Coordinates of C-alpha atoms in Angstrom, one line a residue:
X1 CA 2.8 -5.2 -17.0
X2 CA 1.8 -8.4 -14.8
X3 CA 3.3 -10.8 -17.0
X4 CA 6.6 -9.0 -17.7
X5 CA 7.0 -8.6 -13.6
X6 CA 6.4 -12.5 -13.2
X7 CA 8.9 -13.2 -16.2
X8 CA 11.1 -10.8 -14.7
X9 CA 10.9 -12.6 -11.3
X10 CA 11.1 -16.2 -12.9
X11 CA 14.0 -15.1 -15.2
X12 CA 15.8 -14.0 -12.0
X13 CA 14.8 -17.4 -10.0
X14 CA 16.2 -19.8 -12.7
X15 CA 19.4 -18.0 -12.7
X16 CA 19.7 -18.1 -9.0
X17 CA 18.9 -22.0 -9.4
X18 CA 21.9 -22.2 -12.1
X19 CA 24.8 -20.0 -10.3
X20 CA 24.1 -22.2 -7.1
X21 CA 23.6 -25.5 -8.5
X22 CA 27.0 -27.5 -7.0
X23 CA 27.5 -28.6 -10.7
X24 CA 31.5 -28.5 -10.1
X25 CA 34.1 -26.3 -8.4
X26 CA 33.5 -23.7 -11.5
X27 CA 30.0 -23.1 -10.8
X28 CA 30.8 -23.1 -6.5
X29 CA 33.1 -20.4 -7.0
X30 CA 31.3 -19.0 -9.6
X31 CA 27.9 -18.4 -6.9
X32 CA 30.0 -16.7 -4.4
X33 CA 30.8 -14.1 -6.6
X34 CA 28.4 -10.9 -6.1
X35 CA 28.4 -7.8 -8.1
X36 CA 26.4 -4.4 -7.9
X37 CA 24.6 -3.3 -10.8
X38 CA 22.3 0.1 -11.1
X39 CA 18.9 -0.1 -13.5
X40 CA 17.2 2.1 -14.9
X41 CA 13.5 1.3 -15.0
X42 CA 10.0 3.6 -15.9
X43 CA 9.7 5.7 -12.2
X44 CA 6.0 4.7 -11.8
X45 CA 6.9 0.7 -12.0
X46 CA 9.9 1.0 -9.7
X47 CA 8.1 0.2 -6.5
X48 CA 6.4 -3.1 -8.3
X49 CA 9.9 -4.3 -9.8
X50 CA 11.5 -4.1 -7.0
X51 CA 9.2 -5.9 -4.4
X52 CA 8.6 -8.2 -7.3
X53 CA 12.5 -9.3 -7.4
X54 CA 13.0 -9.0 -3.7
X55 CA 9.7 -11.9 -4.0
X56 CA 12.0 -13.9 -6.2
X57 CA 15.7 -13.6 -5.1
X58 CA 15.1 -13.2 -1.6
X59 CA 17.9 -13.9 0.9
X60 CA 20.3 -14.9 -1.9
X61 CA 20.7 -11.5 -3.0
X62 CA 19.6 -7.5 -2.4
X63 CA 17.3 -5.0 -3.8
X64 CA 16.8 -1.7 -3.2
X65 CA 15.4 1.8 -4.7
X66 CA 16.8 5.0 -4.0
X67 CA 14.9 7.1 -6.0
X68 CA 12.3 6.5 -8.4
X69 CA 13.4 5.2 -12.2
X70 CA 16.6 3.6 -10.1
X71 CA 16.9 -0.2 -9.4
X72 CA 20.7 -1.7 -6.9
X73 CA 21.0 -4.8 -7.2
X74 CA 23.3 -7.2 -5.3
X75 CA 23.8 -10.6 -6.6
X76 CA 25.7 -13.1 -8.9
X77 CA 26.4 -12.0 -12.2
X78 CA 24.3 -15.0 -13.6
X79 CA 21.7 -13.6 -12.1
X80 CA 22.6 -10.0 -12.9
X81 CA 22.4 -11.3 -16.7
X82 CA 18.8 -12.6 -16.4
X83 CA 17.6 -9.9 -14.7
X84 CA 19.1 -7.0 -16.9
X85 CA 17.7 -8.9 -20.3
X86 CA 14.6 -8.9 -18.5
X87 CA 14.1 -5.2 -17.5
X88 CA 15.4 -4.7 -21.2
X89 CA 12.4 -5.8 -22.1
X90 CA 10.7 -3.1 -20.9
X91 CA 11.6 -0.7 -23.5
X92 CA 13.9 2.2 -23.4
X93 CA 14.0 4.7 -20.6
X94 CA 13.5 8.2 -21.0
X95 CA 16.9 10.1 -20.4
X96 CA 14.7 13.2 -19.5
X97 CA 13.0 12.4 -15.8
X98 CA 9.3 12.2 -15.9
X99 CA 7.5 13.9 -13.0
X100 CA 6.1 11.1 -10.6
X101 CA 2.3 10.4 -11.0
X102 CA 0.5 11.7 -7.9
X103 CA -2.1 10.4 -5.8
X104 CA -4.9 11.3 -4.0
X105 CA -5.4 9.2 -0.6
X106 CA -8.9 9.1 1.3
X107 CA -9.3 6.8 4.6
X108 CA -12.7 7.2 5.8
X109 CA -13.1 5.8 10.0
X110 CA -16.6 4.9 10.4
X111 CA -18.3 3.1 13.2
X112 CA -21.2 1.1 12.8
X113 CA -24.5 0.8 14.8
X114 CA -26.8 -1.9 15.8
X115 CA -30.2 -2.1 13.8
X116 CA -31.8 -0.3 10.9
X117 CA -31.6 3.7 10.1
X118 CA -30.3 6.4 8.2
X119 CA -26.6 6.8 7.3
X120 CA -24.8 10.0 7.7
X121 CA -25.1 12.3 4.9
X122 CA -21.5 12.2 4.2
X123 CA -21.4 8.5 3.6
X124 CA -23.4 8.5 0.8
X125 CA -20.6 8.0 -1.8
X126 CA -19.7 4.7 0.2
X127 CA -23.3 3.5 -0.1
X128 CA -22.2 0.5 -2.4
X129 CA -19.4 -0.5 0.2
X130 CA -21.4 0.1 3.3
X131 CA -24.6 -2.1 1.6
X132 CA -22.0 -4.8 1.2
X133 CA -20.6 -5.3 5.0
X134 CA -24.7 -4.6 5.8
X135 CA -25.6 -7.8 4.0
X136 CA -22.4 -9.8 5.4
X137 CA -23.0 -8.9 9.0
X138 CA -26.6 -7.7 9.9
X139 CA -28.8 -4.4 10.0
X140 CA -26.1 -1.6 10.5
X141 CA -26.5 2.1 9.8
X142 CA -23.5 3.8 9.9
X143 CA -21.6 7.1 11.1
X144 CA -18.7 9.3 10.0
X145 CA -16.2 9.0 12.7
X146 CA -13.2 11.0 10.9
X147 CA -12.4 11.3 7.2
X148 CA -8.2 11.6 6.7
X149 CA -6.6 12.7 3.2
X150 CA -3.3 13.2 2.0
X151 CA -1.5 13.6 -1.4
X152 CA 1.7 11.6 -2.3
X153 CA 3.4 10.4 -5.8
X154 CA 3.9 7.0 -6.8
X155 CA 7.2 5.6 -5.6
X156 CA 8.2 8.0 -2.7
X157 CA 8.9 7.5 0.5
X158 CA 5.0 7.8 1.2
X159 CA 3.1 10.4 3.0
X160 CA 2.4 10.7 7.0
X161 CA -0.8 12.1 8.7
X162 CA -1.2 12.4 12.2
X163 CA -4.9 13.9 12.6
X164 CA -6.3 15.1 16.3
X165 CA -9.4 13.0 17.3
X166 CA -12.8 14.5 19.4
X167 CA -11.1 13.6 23.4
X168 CA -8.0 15.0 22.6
X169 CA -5.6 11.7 21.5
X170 CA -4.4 11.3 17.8
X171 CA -4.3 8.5 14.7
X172 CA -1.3 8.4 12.6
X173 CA -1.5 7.0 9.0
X174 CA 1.1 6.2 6.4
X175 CA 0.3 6.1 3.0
X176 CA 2.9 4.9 0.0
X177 CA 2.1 3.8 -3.2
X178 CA 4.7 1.7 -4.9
X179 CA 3.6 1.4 -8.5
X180 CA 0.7 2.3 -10.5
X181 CA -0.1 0.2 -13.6
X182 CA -3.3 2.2 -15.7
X183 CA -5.8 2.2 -13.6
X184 CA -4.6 -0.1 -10.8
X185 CA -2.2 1.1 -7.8
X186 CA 0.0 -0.9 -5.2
X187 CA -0.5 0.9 -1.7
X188 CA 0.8 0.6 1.6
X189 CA -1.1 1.8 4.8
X190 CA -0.7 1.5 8.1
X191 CA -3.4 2.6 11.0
X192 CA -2.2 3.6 14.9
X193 CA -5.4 4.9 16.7
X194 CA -4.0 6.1 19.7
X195 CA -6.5 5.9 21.5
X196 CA -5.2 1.7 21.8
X197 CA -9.3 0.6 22.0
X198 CA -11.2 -1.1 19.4
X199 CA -9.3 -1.6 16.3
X200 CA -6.5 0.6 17.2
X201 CA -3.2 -0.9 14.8
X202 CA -3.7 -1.8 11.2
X203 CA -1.4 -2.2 8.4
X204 CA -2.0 -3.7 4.9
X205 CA -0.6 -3.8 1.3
X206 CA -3.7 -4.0 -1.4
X207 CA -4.0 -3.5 -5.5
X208 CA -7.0 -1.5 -5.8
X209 CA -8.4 0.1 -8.9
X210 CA -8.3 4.2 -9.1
X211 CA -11.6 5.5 -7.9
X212 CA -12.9 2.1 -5.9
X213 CA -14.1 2.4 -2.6
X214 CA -12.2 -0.8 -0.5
X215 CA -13.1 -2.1 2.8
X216 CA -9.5 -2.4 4.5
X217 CA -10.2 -3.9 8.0
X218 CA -13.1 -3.8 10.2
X219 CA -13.5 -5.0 14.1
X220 CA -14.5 -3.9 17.1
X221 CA -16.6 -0.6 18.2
X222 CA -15.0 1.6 20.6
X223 CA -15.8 4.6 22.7
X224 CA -13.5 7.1 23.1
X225 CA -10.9 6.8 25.9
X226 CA -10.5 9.1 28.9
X227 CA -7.9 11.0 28.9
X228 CA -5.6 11.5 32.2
X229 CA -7.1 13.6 34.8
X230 CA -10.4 13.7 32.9
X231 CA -13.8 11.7 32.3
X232 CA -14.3 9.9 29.1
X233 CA -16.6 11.7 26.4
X234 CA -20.1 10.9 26.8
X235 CA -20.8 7.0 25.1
X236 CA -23.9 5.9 25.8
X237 CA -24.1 2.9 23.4
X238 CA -20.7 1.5 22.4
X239 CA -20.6 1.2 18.5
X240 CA -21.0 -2.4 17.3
X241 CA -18.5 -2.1 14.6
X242 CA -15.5 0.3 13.2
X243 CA -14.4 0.2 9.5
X244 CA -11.7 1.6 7.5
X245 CA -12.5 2.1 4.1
X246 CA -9.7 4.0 1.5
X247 CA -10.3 5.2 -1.9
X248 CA -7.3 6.5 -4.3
X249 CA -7.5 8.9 -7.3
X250 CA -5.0 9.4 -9.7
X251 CA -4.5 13.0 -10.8
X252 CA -4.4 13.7 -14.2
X253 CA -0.5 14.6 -15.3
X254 CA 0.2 18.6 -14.1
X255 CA 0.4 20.9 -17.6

């Protein structure tokens, strides 16, 4: 599925170079033509062809998605003619919608503390990831600080969580996952801690592989803010470092 997005994202480049190459008046009047065409493509890819011709036609032309299995396109028609052989390629489309893959979305916040000891209980499935930023940094044990699921579908809009935190202020995170390819997904997240201390806005795009456990950001410890009219929760050592670490599972199709 990698190569046919790059040759579908090359094929659409060299036609952009042709339709605006100033061979003659023909081929000027011929590039400011546009036209609208509608695609059909397989609903689990839609979210990797589309960011992967957005990559190659950029300003010169528009892509967007409004449901999954459905491509717009705005651009020439030399273009439109590269890029419709090329999604060709992909085989036929099933006339009969397919119900999208969903996807199982686990963001563990964990703070990390100075020196040697035990990790919580709850980590222990992280032990491989946690051993890793151990040996990067320095003696760290580590401590669940929230754990935040959700379930969404490949090529959605995404999925929203906003989660209450110990001191009474919230985290929001958006999840989306734009293609899955076997075992490998696309996802989209974006971290607000409102509590604005420590590493309080993150947002990323990473391929991962279902079931891997992925470091996504790490920085600064921080205690919990105070609130307004009130004292801050008791923090007697500020952590020395915070991690976010996701892990997505792909569901098995529903019978």
């Amino acid at each position: 599925m990698k190569q046919i997005l790059g040759w579908i994202a090359g094929t659409a480049l060299l036609a952009l170079a042709a339709c605006h190459a100033p061979d003659n008046a023909s081929s000027k009047q011929a590039a400011g033509s546009m036209e609208l065409k509608v695609y059909s493509v397989p609903p689990a890819q839609t979210g990797q062809l589309t960011g992967a011709l957005r990559s190659a036609l950029g300003g010169k032309a528009s892509v967007t998605s409004p449901t999954p299995g459905k491509l717009l396109v705005y651009a020439a028609p030399d273009a439109q003619a590269s890029i419709g052989k090329a999604i060709a390629s992909l085989g036929p489309v099933s006339s009969t919608p397919s119900a999208a893959t969903q996807v199982d979305l686990h963001l563990w916040v964990i703070d990390g503390e100075s020196g040697a000891g035990a990790d919580d209980a709850a980590l222990k499935p992280l032990a491989s990831a946690l051993d890793g930023v151990r040996q990067n940094i320095a003696p760290l044990h580590f401590s669940l600080d929230q754990m935040i699921t959700a379930r969404t579908s490949a090529g959605d809009d995404g999925t929203s969580v906003v989660s209450a935190v110990d001191g009474g202020y919230s985290r929001g995170v958006d999840f989306m996952v734009r293609g899955i390819d076997g075992e490998m997904l696309d996802l989209e997240l974006s971290y607000d801690d409102h509590g604005q201390r420590g590493l309080a806005k993150f947002k990323s795009e990473v391929h991962l592989r279902a079931g891997q456990y992925v470091v996504l950001a790490q920085g600064p410890g921080a205690c919990a803010p105070a609130l307004l009219g009130k004292s801050a929760p008791p923090c007697p050592t500020r952590p020395a470092l915070r991690l976010l670490i996701v892990r997505a599972d792909i569901l098995p199709p529903q019978a």
